[in-house]
């Protein structure tokens, strides 16, 4: 009996292959689900942009956020000429109610904000203790300049190896916020379709970030890429990142103790104008006037300064 049972067991394990689903879905945020999953942050812009972050009621009544069954729009005002001595252009910053450590976040985005002066970001951090606890920037750029960069920002003592298994190109290797004015350790993606007008004209695509105790990976796939994993494309309830191929950006823990540099993070989506980064490099890319004057006087130029999210799915 005993040997028969173990023989059967062996047969059974040969016959049924291990299904390697490494994560299952914990949050499937679509349309009005964004209102349940995120808090609106009507705060002074920490990066000194020419924006006025509004609360949820104001955002909804001014149609700066708009939810349908299949989409969530988040935008700046594009109708108002601003008084130069008054507040900045109304915009929106939202932060997830939940925090996450080991997880995968998949952002299915149809359109991202574009236009001179825009500085959109999709990122994760813990604001209360920043920079302790770390920061992972998944989407970030300014003034329509492709490609996208994925970047870590940390307290001192966290660096990245020069040689890594990724399709993007490493910039600075030290993630310490105190080095070079908070440049961080960034990786530029290999395709212009990863950011701004090119991303939008291609129908957008998917960003995914996987955070584990020993690495952080960021992938980008354009809407029509042949290499989009089927579980990403189909919005599956279980995913296996082992099958997703070489990431755009790879941040291993070999020279960075993740346990002491990264704590549980909120997901933050912010859309500022000008400010510390977009303002300081404004004009290098052919944008007219000065950044603040342009924002004050050209509301219509911000009609495409919006995110259109098909979904955010978090897997744990
Ligand atoms: C609000 O924004 C949505 C999405 O951009 C748009 O479809 C809708 O027409 C807008 N509503 C108003 C009243 O402007
Ligand atoms: C205005 C604002 O909240 N800016 C933040 C947006 O996102 C980046 C991350 O890329 C932060 O560094 C900024 O502080």
Tab-separated table of C-alpha atoms in Angstrom, residues 56-306:
chain	number	residue	atom	x	y	z
A	56	UNK	CA	-11.405	65.709	-5.052
A	57	UNK	CA	-14.566	67.832	-5.099
A	58	UNK	CA	-12.865	70.584	-7.068
A	59	UNK	CA	-11.215	68.106	-9.430
A	60	UNK	CA	-14.524	66.446	-10.199
A	61	UNK	CA	-16.535	69.652	-10.537
A	62	UNK	CA	-13.922	71.137	-12.909
A	63	UNK	CA	-13.644	67.825	-14.776
A	64	UNK	CA	-9.930	67.585	-13.962
A	65	UNK	CA	-10.672	63.973	-13.077
A	66	UNK	CA	-13.295	61.987	-14.934
A	67	UNK	CA	-14.203	58.316	-14.590
A	68	UNK	CA	-16.075	56.048	-16.988
A	69	UNK	CA	-16.449	52.254	-16.962
A	70	UNK	CA	-13.163	51.826	-18.764
A	71	UNK	CA	-11.087	54.892	-18.108
A	72	UNK	CA	-9.847	57.368	-15.538
A	73	UNK	CA	-8.740	60.783	-16.781
A	74	UNK	CA	-6.514	63.059	-14.680
A	75	UNK	CA	-5.550	66.441	-16.115
A	76	UNK	CA	-4.557	70.053	-15.558
A	77	UNK	CA	-6.937	72.916	-16.205
A	78	UNK	CA	-6.751	73.994	-19.859
A	79	UNK	CA	-9.225	76.874	-19.890
A	80	UNK	CA	-7.969	79.584	-17.561
A	81	UNK	CA	-5.525	82.427	-18.180
A	82	UNK	CA	-3.683	82.831	-14.878
A	83	UNK	CA	-2.973	85.952	-12.899
A	84	UNK	CA	0.850	86.006	-12.716
A	85	UNK	CA	0.730	86.915	-9.034
A	86	UNK	CA	-1.964	84.352	-8.208
A	87	UNK	CA	-2.012	80.580	-7.809
A	88	UNK	CA	-0.707	78.169	-10.433
A	89	UNK	CA	-2.736	76.141	-12.919
A	90	UNK	CA	-5.140	73.720	-11.255
A	91	UNK	CA	-3.856	70.156	-11.338
A	92	UNK	CA	-4.188	66.862	-9.496
A	93	UNK	CA	-1.947	64.727	-7.315
A	94	UNK	CA	-3.255	61.422	-5.952
A	95	UNK	CA	-1.736	58.906	-3.532
A	96	UNK	CA	-2.877	55.334	-2.972
A	97	UNK	CA	-4.516	54.615	0.369
A	98	UNK	CA	-2.663	51.296	0.542
A	99	UNK	CA	1.062	50.728	0.818
A	100	UNK	CA	3.020	47.905	-0.793
A	101	UNK	CA	6.367	46.157	-0.303
A	102	UNK	CA	6.829	42.972	-2.341
A	103	UNK	CA	4.449	43.435	-5.272
A	104	UNK	CA	4.005	43.980	-8.970
A	105	UNK	CA	2.144	47.067	-10.212
A	106	UNK	CA	0.945	47.089	-13.832
A	107	UNK	CA	-0.112	50.443	-15.295
A	108	UNK	CA	-2.156	50.222	-18.495
A	109	UNK	CA	-2.068	53.773	-19.859
A	110	UNK	CA	-3.607	55.078	-23.095
A	111	UNK	CA	-2.326	58.630	-22.893
A	112	UNK	CA	0.107	60.570	-20.723
A	113	UNK	CA	0.304	64.337	-20.218
A	114	UNK	CA	2.113	66.146	-23.007
A	115	UNK	CA	3.005	69.748	-23.696
A	116	UNK	CA	5.732	72.278	-22.940
A	117	UNK	CA	6.236	72.651	-19.182
A	118	UNK	CA	4.584	69.351	-18.228
A	119	UNK	CA	6.234	67.101	-15.658
A	120	UNK	CA	4.110	64.001	-15.060
A	121	UNK	CA	5.164	61.173	-12.768
A	122	UNK	CA	3.965	57.753	-11.661
A	123	UNK	CA	6.062	56.633	-8.734
A	124	UNK	CA	6.189	55.014	-5.314
A	125	UNK	CA	7.571	56.289	-2.054
A	126	UNK	CA	6.800	56.865	1.616
A	127	UNK	CA	6.549	60.631	1.936
A	128	UNK	CA	6.577	60.847	5.734
A	129	UNK	CA	10.147	59.578	6.059
A	130	UNK	CA	11.604	60.492	2.628
A	131	UNK	CA	14.359	59.855	1.597
A	132	UNK	CA	14.499	57.114	4.220
A	133	UNK	CA	12.265	54.403	2.853
A	134	UNK	CA	13.329	55.118	-0.727
A	135	UNK	CA	11.607	56.183	-3.936
A	136	UNK	CA	10.967	54.282	-7.160
A	137	UNK	CA	10.091	56.412	-10.189
A	138	UNK	CA	8.357	54.326	-12.833
A	139	UNK	CA	7.296	57.022	-15.305
A	140	UNK	CA	8.851	60.434	-15.275
A	141	UNK	CA	9.949	63.077	-17.742
A	142	UNK	CA	9.640	66.753	-18.636
A	143	UNK	CA	8.759	68.970	-21.600
A	144	UNK	CA	7.857	66.031	-23.885
A	145	UNK	CA	11.435	64.732	-23.942
A	146	UNK	CA	11.502	60.987	-24.615
A	147	UNK	CA	12.516	58.408	-23.583
A	148	UNK	CA	11.146	57.620	-20.153
A	149	UNK	CA	13.536	57.111	-17.232
A	150	UNK	CA	13.019	54.749	-14.300
A	151	UNK	CA	14.965	55.908	-11.239
A	152	UNK	CA	15.636	55.012	-7.604
A	153	UNK	CA	16.275	57.679	-4.975
A	154	UNK	CA	17.564	56.587	-1.557
A	155	UNK	CA	19.461	57.598	1.538
A	156	UNK	CA	23.268	57.239	1.393
A	157	UNK	CA	24.896	53.863	0.778
A	158	UNK	CA	22.926	52.453	-2.147
A	159	UNK	CA	24.554	52.110	-5.556
A	160	UNK	CA	23.938	50.072	-8.702
A	161	UNK	CA	26.459	47.958	-10.638
A	162	UNK	CA	27.470	49.378	-14.043
A	163	UNK	CA	26.783	46.113	-15.837
A	164	UNK	CA	23.213	44.852	-15.531
A	165	UNK	CA	20.737	42.686	-17.399
A	166	UNK	CA	18.424	45.361	-18.827
A	167	UNK	CA	17.501	46.832	-22.210
A	168	UNK	CA	17.782	50.465	-21.029
A	169	UNK	CA	20.872	52.631	-20.470
A	170	UNK	CA	22.125	53.410	-16.968
A	171	UNK	CA	22.904	56.960	-15.931
A	172	UNK	CA	24.321	57.815	-12.504
A	173	UNK	CA	24.914	54.682	-10.419
A	174	UNK	CA	24.642	56.238	-6.955
A	175	UNK	CA	21.002	56.367	-5.796
A	176	UNK	CA	21.780	58.695	-2.861
A	177	UNK	CA	19.558	61.810	-3.010
A	178	UNK	CA	22.453	63.919	-1.689
A	179	UNK	CA	24.571	63.277	-4.808
A	180	UNK	CA	24.251	65.734	-7.740
A	181	UNK	CA	21.083	67.438	-6.561
A	182	UNK	CA	18.923	64.311	-6.163
A	183	UNK	CA	19.671	62.912	-9.627
A	184	UNK	CA	19.186	59.351	-8.393
A	185	UNK	CA	20.245	56.171	-10.183
A	186	UNK	CA	18.223	56.240	-13.383
A	187	UNK	CA	17.867	54.042	-16.438
A	188	UNK	CA	16.668	55.471	-19.752
A	189	UNK	CA	14.415	53.199	-21.757
A	190	UNK	CA	15.527	52.138	-25.214
A	191	UNK	CA	12.482	53.406	-27.129
A	192	UNK	CA	11.053	56.900	-27.661
A	193	UNK	CA	7.582	55.341	-27.543
A	194	UNK	CA	8.053	55.075	-23.775
A	195	UNK	CA	7.276	58.762	-23.185
A	196	UNK	CA	5.257	61.801	-24.220
A	197	UNK	CA	3.930	62.487	-27.730
A	198	UNK	CA	5.394	59.262	-29.192
A	199	UNK	CA	3.859	57.203	-26.406
A	200	UNK	CA	0.502	58.865	-27.074
A	201	UNK	CA	0.499	58.568	-30.855
A	202	UNK	CA	1.231	54.862	-30.429
A	203	UNK	CA	-1.818	54.355	-28.188
A	204	UNK	CA	0.257	54.248	-25.018
A	205	UNK	CA	1.132	50.904	-23.499
A	206	UNK	CA	1.959	49.149	-20.272
A	207	UNK	CA	4.416	49.888	-17.511
A	208	UNK	CA	5.120	47.260	-14.888
A	209	UNK	CA	7.269	47.437	-11.771
A	210	UNK	CA	8.227	44.384	-9.757
A	211	UNK	CA	9.651	44.917	-6.308
A	212	UNK	CA	11.133	42.005	-4.359
A	213	UNK	CA	13.557	41.790	-1.447
A	214	UNK	CA	16.516	41.378	-3.811
A	215	UNK	CA	15.663	43.431	-6.907
A	216	UNK	CA	13.420	46.016	-8.536
A	217	UNK	CA	12.566	45.670	-12.226
A	218	UNK	CA	10.672	48.010	-14.543
A	219	UNK	CA	9.275	46.952	-17.938
A	220	UNK	CA	7.698	49.009	-20.707
A	221	UNK	CA	5.724	47.591	-23.632
A	222	UNK	CA	4.172	49.797	-26.316
A	223	UNK	CA	0.536	49.156	-27.244
A	224	UNK	CA	1.351	47.083	-30.319
A	225	UNK	CA	4.613	45.448	-29.231
A	226	UNK	CA	4.751	41.766	-30.132
A	227	UNK	CA	6.518	41.114	-26.831
A	228	UNK	CA	3.694	42.161	-24.467
A	229	UNK	CA	3.293	39.142	-22.133
A	230	UNK	CA	-0.143	37.574	-22.512
A	231	UNK	CA	-0.915	37.867	-18.767
A	232	UNK	CA	-0.221	41.621	-18.983
A	233	UNK	CA	-2.179	42.085	-22.198
A	234	UNK	CA	-5.172	40.139	-20.887
A	235	UNK	CA	-5.100	41.671	-17.405
A	236	UNK	CA	-4.894	38.186	-15.898
A	237	UNK	CA	-5.672	37.632	-12.223
A	238	UNK	CA	-2.422	35.702	-11.817
A	239	UNK	CA	0.909	36.651	-13.380
A	240	UNK	CA	4.323	35.101	-13.708
A	241	UNK	CA	7.051	37.707	-14.160
A	242	UNK	CA	9.603	34.969	-14.962
A	243	UNK	CA	8.145	34.886	-18.466
A	244	UNK	CA	8.330	38.634	-19.080
A	245	UNK	CA	11.863	38.750	-20.468
A	246	UNK	CA	14.670	41.213	-19.846
A	247	UNK	CA	13.345	44.338	-18.108
A	248	UNK	CA	13.905	47.876	-19.353
A	249	UNK	CA	15.532	48.708	-16.001
A	250	UNK	CA	17.051	46.332	-13.463
A	251	UNK	CA	18.067	47.429	-9.955
A	252	UNK	CA	19.659	44.562	-7.973
A	253	UNK	CA	20.416	44.652	-4.243
A	254	UNK	CA	24.080	43.632	-4.679
A	255	UNK	CA	25.402	47.035	-3.541
A	256	UNK	CA	22.292	48.247	-1.761
A	257	UNK	CA	20.657	46.719	1.306
A	258	UNK	CA	17.008	46.915	0.279
A	259	UNK	CA	15.866	46.073	3.813
A	260	UNK	CA	17.298	49.310	5.191
A	261	UNK	CA	16.752	51.521	2.107
A	262	UNK	CA	13.180	50.625	1.100
A	263	UNK	CA	10.042	50.444	3.221
A	264	UNK	CA	6.372	50.035	2.259
A	265	UNK	CA	5.372	52.531	-0.443
A	266	UNK	CA	2.293	54.389	-1.632
A	267	UNK	CA	1.691	54.736	-5.368
A	268	UNK	CA	1.638	58.428	-6.298
A	269	UNK	CA	0.505	60.050	-9.542
A	270	UNK	CA	1.379	63.702	-9.924
A	271	UNK	CA	1.216	66.198	-12.712
A	272	UNK	CA	3.089	69.412	-12.171
A	273	UNK	CA	4.155	72.199	-14.523
A	274	UNK	CA	7.590	73.868	-14.548
A	275	UNK	CA	9.148	73.554	-11.072
A	276	UNK	CA	12.524	72.222	-10.045
A	277	UNK	CA	13.074	70.018	-13.091
A	278	UNK	CA	10.731	70.973	-15.960
A	279	UNK	CA	11.328	74.662	-15.230
A	280	UNK	CA	15.099	74.460	-14.937
A	281	UNK	CA	15.634	72.816	-18.356
A	282	UNK	CA	12.766	74.645	-20.092
A	283	UNK	CA	13.724	76.134	-23.466
A	284	UNK	CA	16.523	73.648	-24.143
A	285	UNK	CA	13.978	71.705	-26.143
A	286	UNK	CA	12.423	74.435	-28.275
A	287	UNK	CA	9.584	75.367	-25.932
A	288	UNK	CA	8.632	79.080	-26.226
A	289	UNK	CA	8.838	81.978	-23.750
A	290	UNK	CA	9.646	81.170	-20.132
A	291	UNK	CA	7.993	78.191	-18.503
A	292	UNK	CA	5.893	80.162	-16.003
A	293	UNK	CA	4.770	82.750	-18.613
A	294	UNK	CA	3.835	79.972	-20.998
A	295	UNK	CA	1.759	78.217	-18.338
A	296	UNK	CA	0.086	81.452	-17.228
A	297	UNK	CA	-0.925	82.644	-20.685
A	298	UNK	CA	-1.592	79.576	-22.858
A	299	UNK	CA	-4.303	77.427	-21.300
A	300	UNK	CA	-5.164	75.781	-24.629
A	301	UNK	CA	-1.632	74.334	-24.807
A	302	UNK	CA	-2.566	72.084	-21.886
A	303	UNK	CA	-5.522	70.357	-23.525
A	304	UNK	CA	-3.330	67.273	-23.971
A	305	UNK	CA	-1.849	67.451	-20.481
A	306	UNK	CA	-3.794	64.440	-19.251
